[in-house]
mmCIF file of C-alpha atoms in Angstrom:
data_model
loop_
_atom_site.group_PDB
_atom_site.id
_atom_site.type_symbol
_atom_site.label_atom_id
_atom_site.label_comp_id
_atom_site.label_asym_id
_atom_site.label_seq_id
_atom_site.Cartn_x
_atom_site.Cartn_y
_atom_site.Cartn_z
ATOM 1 C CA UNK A 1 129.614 -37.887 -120.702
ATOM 2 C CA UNK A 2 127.716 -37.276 -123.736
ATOM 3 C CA UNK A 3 127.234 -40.635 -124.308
ATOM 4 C CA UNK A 4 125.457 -41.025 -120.736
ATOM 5 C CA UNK A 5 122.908 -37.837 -121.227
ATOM 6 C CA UNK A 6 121.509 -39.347 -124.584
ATOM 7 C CA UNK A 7 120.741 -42.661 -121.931
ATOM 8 C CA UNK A 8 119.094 -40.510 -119.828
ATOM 9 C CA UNK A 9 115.649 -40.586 -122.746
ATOM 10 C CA UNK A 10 115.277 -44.185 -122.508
ATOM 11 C CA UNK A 11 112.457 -45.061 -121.221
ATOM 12 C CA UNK A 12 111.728 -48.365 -118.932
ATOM 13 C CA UNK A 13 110.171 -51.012 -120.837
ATOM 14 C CA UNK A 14 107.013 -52.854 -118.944
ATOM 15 C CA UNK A 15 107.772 -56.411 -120.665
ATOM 16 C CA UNK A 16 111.409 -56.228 -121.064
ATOM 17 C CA UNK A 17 113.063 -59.643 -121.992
ATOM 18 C CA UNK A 18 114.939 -61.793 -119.439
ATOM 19 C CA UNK A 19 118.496 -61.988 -120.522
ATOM 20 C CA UNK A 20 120.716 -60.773 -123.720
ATOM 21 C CA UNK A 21 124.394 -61.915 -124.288
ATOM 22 C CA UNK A 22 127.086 -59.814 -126.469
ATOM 23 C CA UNK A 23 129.931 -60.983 -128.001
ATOM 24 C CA UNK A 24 133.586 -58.780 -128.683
ATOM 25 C CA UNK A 25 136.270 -60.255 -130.257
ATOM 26 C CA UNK A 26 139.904 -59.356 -130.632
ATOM 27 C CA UNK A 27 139.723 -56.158 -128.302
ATOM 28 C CA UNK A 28 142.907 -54.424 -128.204
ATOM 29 C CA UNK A 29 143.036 -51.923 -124.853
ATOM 30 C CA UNK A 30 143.955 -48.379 -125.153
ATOM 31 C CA UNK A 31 147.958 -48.491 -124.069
ATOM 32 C CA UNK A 32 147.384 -44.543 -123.407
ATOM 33 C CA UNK A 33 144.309 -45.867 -121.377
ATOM 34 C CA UNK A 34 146.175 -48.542 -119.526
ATOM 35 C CA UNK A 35 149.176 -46.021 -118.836
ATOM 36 C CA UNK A 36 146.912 -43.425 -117.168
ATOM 37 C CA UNK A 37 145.716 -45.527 -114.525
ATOM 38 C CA UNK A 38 148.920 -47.107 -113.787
ATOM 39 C CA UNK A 39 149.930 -42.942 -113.392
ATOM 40 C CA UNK A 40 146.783 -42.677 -111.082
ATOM 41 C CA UNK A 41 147.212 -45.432 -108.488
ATOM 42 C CA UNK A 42 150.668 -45.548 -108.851
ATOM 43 C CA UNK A 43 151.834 -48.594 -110.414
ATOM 44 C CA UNK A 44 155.021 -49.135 -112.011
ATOM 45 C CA UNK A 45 154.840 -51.313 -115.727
ATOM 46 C CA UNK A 46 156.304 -54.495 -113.362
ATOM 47 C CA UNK A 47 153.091 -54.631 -111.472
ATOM 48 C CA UNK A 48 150.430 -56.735 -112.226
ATOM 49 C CA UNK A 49 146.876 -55.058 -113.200
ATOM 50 C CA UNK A 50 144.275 -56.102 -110.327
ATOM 51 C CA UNK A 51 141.651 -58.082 -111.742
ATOM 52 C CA UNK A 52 138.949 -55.075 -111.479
ATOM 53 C CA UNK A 53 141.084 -53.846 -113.925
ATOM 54 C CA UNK A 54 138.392 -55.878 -116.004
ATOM 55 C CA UNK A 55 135.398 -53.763 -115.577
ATOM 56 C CA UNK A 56 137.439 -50.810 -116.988
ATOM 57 C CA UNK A 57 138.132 -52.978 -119.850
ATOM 58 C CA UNK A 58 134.594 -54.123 -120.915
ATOM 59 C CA UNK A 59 133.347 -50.675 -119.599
ATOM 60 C CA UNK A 60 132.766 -49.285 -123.151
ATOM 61 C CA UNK A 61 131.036 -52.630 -124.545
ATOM 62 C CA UNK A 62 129.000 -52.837 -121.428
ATOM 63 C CA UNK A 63 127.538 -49.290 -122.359
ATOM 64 C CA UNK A 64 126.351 -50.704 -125.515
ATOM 65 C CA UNK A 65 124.664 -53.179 -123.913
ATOM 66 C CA UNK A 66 122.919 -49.676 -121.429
ATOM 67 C CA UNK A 67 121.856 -48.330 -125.158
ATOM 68 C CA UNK A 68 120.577 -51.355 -126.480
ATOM 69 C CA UNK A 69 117.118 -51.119 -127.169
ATOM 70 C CA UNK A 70 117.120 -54.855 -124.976
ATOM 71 C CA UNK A 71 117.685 -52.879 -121.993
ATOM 72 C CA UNK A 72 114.911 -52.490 -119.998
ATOM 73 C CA UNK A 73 115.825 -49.196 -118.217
ATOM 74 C CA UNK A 74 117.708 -45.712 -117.859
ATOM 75 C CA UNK A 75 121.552 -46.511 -116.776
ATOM 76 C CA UNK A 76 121.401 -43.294 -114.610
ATOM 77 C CA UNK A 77 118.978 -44.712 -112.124
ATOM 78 C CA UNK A 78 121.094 -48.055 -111.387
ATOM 79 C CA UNK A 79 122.618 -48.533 -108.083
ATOM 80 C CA UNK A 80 125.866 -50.598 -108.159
ATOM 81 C CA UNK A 81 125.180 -52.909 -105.464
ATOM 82 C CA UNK A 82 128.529 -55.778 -106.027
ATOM 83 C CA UNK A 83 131.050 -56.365 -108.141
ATOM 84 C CA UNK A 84 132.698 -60.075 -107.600
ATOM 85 C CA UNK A 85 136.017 -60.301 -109.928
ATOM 86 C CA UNK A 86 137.267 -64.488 -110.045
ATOM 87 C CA UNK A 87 140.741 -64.374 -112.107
ATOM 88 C CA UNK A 88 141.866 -67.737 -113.571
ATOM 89 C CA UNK A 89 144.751 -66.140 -115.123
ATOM 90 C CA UNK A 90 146.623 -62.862 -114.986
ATOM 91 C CA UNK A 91 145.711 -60.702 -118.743
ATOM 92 C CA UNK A 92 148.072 -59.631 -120.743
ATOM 93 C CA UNK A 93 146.352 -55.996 -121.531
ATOM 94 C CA UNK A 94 148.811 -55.166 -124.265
ATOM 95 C CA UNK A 95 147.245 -58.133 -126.640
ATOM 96 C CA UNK A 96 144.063 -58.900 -127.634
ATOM 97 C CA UNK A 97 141.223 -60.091 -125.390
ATOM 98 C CA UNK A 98 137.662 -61.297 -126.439
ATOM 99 C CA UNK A 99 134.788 -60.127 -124.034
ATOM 100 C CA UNK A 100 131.434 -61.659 -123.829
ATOM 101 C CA UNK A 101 128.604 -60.178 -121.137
ATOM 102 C CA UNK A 102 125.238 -61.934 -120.553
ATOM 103 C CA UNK A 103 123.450 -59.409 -118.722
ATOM 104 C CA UNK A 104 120.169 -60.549 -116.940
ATOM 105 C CA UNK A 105 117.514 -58.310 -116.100
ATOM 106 C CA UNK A 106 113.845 -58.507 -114.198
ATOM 107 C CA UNK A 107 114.557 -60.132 -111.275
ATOM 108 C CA UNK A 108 112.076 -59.296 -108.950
ATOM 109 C CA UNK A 109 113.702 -57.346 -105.219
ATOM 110 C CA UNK A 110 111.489 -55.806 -102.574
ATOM 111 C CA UNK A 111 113.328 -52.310 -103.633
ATOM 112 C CA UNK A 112 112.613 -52.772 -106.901
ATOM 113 C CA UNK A 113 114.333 -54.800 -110.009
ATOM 114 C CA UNK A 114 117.785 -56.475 -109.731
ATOM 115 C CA UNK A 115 120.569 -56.621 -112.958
ATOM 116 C CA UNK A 116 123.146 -59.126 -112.732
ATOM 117 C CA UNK A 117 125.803 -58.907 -115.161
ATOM 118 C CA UNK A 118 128.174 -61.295 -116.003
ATOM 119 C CA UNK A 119 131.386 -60.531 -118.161
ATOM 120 C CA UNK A 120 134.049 -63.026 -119.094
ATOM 121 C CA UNK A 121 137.228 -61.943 -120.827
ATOM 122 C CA UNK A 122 139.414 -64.649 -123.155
ATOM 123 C CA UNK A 123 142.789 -64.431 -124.200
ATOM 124 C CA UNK A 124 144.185 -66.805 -126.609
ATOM 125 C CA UNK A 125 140.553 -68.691 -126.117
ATOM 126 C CA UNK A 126 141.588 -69.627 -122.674
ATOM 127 C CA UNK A 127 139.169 -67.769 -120.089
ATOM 128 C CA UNK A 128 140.980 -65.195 -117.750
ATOM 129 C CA UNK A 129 138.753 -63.289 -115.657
ATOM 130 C CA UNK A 130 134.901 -63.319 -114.305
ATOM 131 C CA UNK A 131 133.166 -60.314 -113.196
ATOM 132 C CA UNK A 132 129.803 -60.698 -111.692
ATOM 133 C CA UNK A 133 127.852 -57.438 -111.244
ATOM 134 C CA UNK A 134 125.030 -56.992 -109.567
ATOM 135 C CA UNK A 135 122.537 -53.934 -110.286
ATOM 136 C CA UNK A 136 119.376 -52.351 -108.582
ATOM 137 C CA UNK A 137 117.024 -50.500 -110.265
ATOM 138 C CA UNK A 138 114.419 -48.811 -107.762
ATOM 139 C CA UNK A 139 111.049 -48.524 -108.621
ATOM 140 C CA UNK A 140 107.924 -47.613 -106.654
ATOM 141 C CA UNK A 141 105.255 -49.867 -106.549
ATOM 142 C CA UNK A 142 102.125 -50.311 -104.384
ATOM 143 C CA UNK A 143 103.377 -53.724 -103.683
ATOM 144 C CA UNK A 144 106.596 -52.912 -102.378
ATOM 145 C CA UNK A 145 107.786 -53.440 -98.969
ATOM 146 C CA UNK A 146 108.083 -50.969 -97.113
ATOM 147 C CA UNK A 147 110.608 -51.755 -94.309
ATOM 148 C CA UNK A 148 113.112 -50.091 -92.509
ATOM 149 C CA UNK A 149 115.836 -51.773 -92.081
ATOM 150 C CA UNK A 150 118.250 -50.740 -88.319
ATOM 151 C CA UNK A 151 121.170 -49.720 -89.296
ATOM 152 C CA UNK A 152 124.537 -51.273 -88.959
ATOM 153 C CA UNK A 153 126.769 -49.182 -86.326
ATOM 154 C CA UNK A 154 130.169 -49.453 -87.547
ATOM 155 C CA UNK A 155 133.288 -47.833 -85.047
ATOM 156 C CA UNK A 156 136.564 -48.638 -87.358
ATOM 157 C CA UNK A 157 139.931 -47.745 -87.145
ATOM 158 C CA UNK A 158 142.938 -48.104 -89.587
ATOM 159 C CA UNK A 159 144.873 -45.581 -91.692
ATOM 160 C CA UNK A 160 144.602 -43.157 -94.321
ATOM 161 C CA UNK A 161 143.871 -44.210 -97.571
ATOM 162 C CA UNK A 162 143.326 -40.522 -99.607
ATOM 163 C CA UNK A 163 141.500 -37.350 -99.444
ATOM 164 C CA UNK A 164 138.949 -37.397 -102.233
ATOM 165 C CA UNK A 165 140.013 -34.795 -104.772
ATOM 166 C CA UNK A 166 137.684 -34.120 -107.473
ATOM 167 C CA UNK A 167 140.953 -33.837 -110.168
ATOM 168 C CA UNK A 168 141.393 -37.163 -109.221
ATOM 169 C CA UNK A 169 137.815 -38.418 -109.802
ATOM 170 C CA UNK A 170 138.256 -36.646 -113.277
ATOM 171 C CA UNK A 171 141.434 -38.291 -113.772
ATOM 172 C CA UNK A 172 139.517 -41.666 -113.021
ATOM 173 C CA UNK A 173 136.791 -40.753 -115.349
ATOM 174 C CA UNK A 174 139.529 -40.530 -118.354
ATOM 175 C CA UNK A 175 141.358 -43.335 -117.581
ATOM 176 C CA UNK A 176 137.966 -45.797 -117.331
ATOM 177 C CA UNK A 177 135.462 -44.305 -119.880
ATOM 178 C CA UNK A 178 133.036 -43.608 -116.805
ATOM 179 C CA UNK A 179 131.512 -40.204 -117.284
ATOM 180 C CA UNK A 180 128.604 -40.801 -115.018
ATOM 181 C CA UNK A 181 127.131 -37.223 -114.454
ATOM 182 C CA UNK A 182 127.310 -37.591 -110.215
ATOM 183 C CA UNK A 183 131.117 -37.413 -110.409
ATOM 184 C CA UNK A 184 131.523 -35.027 -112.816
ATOM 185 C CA UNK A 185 130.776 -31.511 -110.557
ATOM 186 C CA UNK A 186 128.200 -30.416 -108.371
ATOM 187 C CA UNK A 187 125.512 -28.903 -110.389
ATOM 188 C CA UNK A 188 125.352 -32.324 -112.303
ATOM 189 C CA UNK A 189 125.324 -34.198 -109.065
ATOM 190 C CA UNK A 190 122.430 -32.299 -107.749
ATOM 191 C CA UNK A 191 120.393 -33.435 -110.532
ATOM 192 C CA UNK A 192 120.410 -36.688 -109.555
ATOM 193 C CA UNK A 193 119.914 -36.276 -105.688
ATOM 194 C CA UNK A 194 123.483 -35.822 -104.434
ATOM 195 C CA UNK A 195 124.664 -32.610 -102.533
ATOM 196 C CA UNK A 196 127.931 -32.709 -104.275
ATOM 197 C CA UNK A 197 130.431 -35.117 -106.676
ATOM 198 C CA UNK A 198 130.864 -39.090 -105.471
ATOM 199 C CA UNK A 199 133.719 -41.127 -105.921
ATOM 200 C CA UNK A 200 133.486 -43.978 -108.132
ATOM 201 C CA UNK A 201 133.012 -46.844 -105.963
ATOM 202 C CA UNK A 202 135.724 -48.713 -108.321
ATOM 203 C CA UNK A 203 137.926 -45.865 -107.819
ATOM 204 C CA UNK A 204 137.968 -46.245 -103.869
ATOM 205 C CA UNK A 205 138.158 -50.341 -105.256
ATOM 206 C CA UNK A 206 141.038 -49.809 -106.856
ATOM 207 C CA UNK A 207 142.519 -47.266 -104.484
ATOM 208 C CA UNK A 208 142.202 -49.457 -102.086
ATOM 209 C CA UNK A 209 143.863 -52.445 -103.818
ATOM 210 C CA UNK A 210 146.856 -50.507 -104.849
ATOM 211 C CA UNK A 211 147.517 -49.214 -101.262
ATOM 212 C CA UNK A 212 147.506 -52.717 -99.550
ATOM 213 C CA UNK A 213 150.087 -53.690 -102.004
ATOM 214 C CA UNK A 214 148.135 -57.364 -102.479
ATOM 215 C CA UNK A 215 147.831 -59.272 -105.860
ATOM 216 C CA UNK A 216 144.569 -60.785 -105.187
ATOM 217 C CA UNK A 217 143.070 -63.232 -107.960
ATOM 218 C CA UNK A 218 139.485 -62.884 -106.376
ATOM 219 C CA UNK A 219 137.997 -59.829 -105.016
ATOM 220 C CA UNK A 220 134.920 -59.195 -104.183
ATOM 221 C CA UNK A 221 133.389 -55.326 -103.321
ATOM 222 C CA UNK A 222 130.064 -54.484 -101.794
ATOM 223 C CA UNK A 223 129.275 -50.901 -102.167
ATOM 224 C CA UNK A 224 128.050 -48.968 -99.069
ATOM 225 C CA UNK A 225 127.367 -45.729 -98.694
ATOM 226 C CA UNK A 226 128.564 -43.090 -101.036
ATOM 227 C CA UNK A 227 131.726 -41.374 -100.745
ATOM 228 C CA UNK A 228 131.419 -37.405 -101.506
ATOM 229 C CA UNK A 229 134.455 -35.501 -102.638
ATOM 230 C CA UNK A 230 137.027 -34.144 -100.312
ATOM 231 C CA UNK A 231 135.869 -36.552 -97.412
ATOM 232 C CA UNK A 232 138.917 -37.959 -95.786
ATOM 233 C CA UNK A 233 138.617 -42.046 -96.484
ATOM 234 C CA UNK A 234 140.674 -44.262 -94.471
ATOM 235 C CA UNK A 235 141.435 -48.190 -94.652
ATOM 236 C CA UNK A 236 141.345 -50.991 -92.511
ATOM 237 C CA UNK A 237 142.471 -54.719 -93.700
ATOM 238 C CA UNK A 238 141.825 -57.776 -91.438
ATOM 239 C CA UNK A 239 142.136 -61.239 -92.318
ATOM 240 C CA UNK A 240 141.322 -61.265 -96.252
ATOM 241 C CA UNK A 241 138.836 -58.123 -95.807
ATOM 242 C CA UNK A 242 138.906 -54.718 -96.509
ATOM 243 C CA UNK A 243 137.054 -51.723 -95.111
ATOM 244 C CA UNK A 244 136.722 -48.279 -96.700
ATOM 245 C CA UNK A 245 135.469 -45.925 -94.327
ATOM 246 C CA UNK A 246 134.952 -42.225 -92.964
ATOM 247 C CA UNK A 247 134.698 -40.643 -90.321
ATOM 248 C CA UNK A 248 135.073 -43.744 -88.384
ATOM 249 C CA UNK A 249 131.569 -45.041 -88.485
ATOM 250 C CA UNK A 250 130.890 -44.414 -92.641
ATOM 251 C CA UNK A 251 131.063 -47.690 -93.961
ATOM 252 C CA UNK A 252 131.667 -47.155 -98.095
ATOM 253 C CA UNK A 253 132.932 -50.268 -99.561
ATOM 254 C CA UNK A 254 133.065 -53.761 -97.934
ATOM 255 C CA UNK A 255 135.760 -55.757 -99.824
ATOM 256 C CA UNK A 256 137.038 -59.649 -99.369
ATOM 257 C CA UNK A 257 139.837 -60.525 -101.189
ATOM 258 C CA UNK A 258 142.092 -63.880 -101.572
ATOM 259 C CA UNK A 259 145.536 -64.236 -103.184
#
C-alpha cells in the first residue's frame, strides 16, 4: 500500500507524451504468490490459470510504469473501465516469462482522458497472452459534456456467487500486489469517495471464472458499478456471457468469454 500513497503526490502533467513502452525480461512469478490464489479461488495445481491471471502477473511492472515520471497522472484517480485478455497459449507460471506494456495515454473522452494499456507476455519468445486495458481519468473541464446518460434497468436472476468478505479482499490484495487504498478498510475508502471497502473488480473476474468451472482463452470484463463489501453477489451465465450482479438489478461486471 505504501507504494500507492507515495503515487498519490504526482501531479498531472498538462503536455504529457502520447505513448511509452517497457520492456521485462526473464520474469520468474512468485510460486508463494501463485499458490495463494490457487488457495483463494480454489484451484487445485491440475487446473489451468485463467488468462486474467496475466494482469496479476505484470501487476508490479505495470506500477512502475504509474511512477514513471512519463505518466501523465495520479493512479488513484483512474477508473478501470475494461480489461480484454486474448490467450494464444496457456503460460507456464513456474518458468520464466518476458512482459512488455505500451501504455497510451491522452486520448481525448467527453468524461475526461482515456489510458489504454496493452501488455503482452512471452514465453520461450513465443507470445502467450494479450491484455488490453482500458483506463479513464476524469477531469473537469469547461468543455466537457455534460450529459446524463438513462440508465440501464437490469432485473437478473442466477445463483450465488459469494458474500463479499473483506478477509477475502485482503487475501486478494496479497496474492496480486494490489493495495489500492478503497479496498483496504473503510476510513481509507472514505478518502476517496466510497462509503465503505470495494471489491477488486478482478477479484469478482476471477471469482467468477473459477465458479463457472470454464477454461476460456479470451475473456473480456467491463466493469460496472462497484461492488461494496459484504453485499451478497450472485451470477448468471448465458450463451458465452457472464453477469455479476446484486440485488437483482446491480449490474457490477459484464463479462464475454469464449473457450
Amino acid at each position: 500500500m505504501f507504494s500507492y500513497l507515495k503515487l498519490l503526490f504526482k501531479r498531472t502533467q498538462k503536455s504529457p507524451i502520447a505513448c511509452f513502452e517497457q520492456y521485462n525480461h526473464a520474469i520468474v512469478i512468485s510460486p508463494k504468490k501463485v499458490k495463494a490464489f490457487r488457495q483463494l479461488f480454489a484451484l487445485n495445481k491440475s487446473q489451468k490459470l485463467p488468462p486474467s491471471y496475466a494482469f496479476i502477473a505484470a501487476f508490479p511492472y505495470l506500477i512502475k510504469m504509474f511512477a514513471d515520471k512519463r505518466f501523465a497522472y495520479s493512479p488513484l484517480g483512474l477508473i478501470h473501465l475494461s480489461s480484454e485478455f486474448i490467450e494464444h497459449q496457456a503460460i507456464n507460471y513456474s518458468a520464466p516469462i518476458s512482459i512488455k506494456i505500451e501504455l497510451k495515454q491522452n486520448i481525448n473522452d467527453q468524461r475526461g482522458k482515456l489510458i489504454h494499456i496493452e501488455t503482452s507476455i512471452y514465453q520461450n519468445e513465443i507470445l502467450s497472452l494479450i491484455n488490453n486495458n482500458i483506463m479513464l481519468k476524469k477531469i473537469k473541464t469547461k468543455a466537457a459534456t455534460r450529459s446524463v446518460k438513462s440508465q440501464q434497468k437490469y432485473n437478473f436472476t442466477g445463483e450465488l456467487l459469494e458474500v463479499i468478505k473483506q478477509a477475502k479482499i485482503i487475501n486478494y490484495c496479497k496474492a496480486s500486489g494490489d493495495f489500492n487504498p478503497i479496498h483496504i478498510n473503510t476510513f481509507m475508502a472514505k478518502l476517496f469517495g466510497f462509503p465503505k471497502p470495494i471489491a477488486h473488480g478482478m477479484y469478482l473476474l476471477n471469482a467468477a471464472i473459477a465458479k463457472t468451472n470454464i477454461e476460456p482463452s479470451y475473456v473480456k470484463a467491463q466493469f460496472k458499478k462497484p461492488c461494496f463489501i459484504n453485499t451478497t453477489a450472485e451470477i448468471n451465465i448465458n450463451r458465452g456471457k457472464i453477469n455479476v450482479f446484486s440485488e437483482r438489478d446491480k449490474l457490477h461486471l459484464d463479462i464475454a468469454f469464449r473457450d
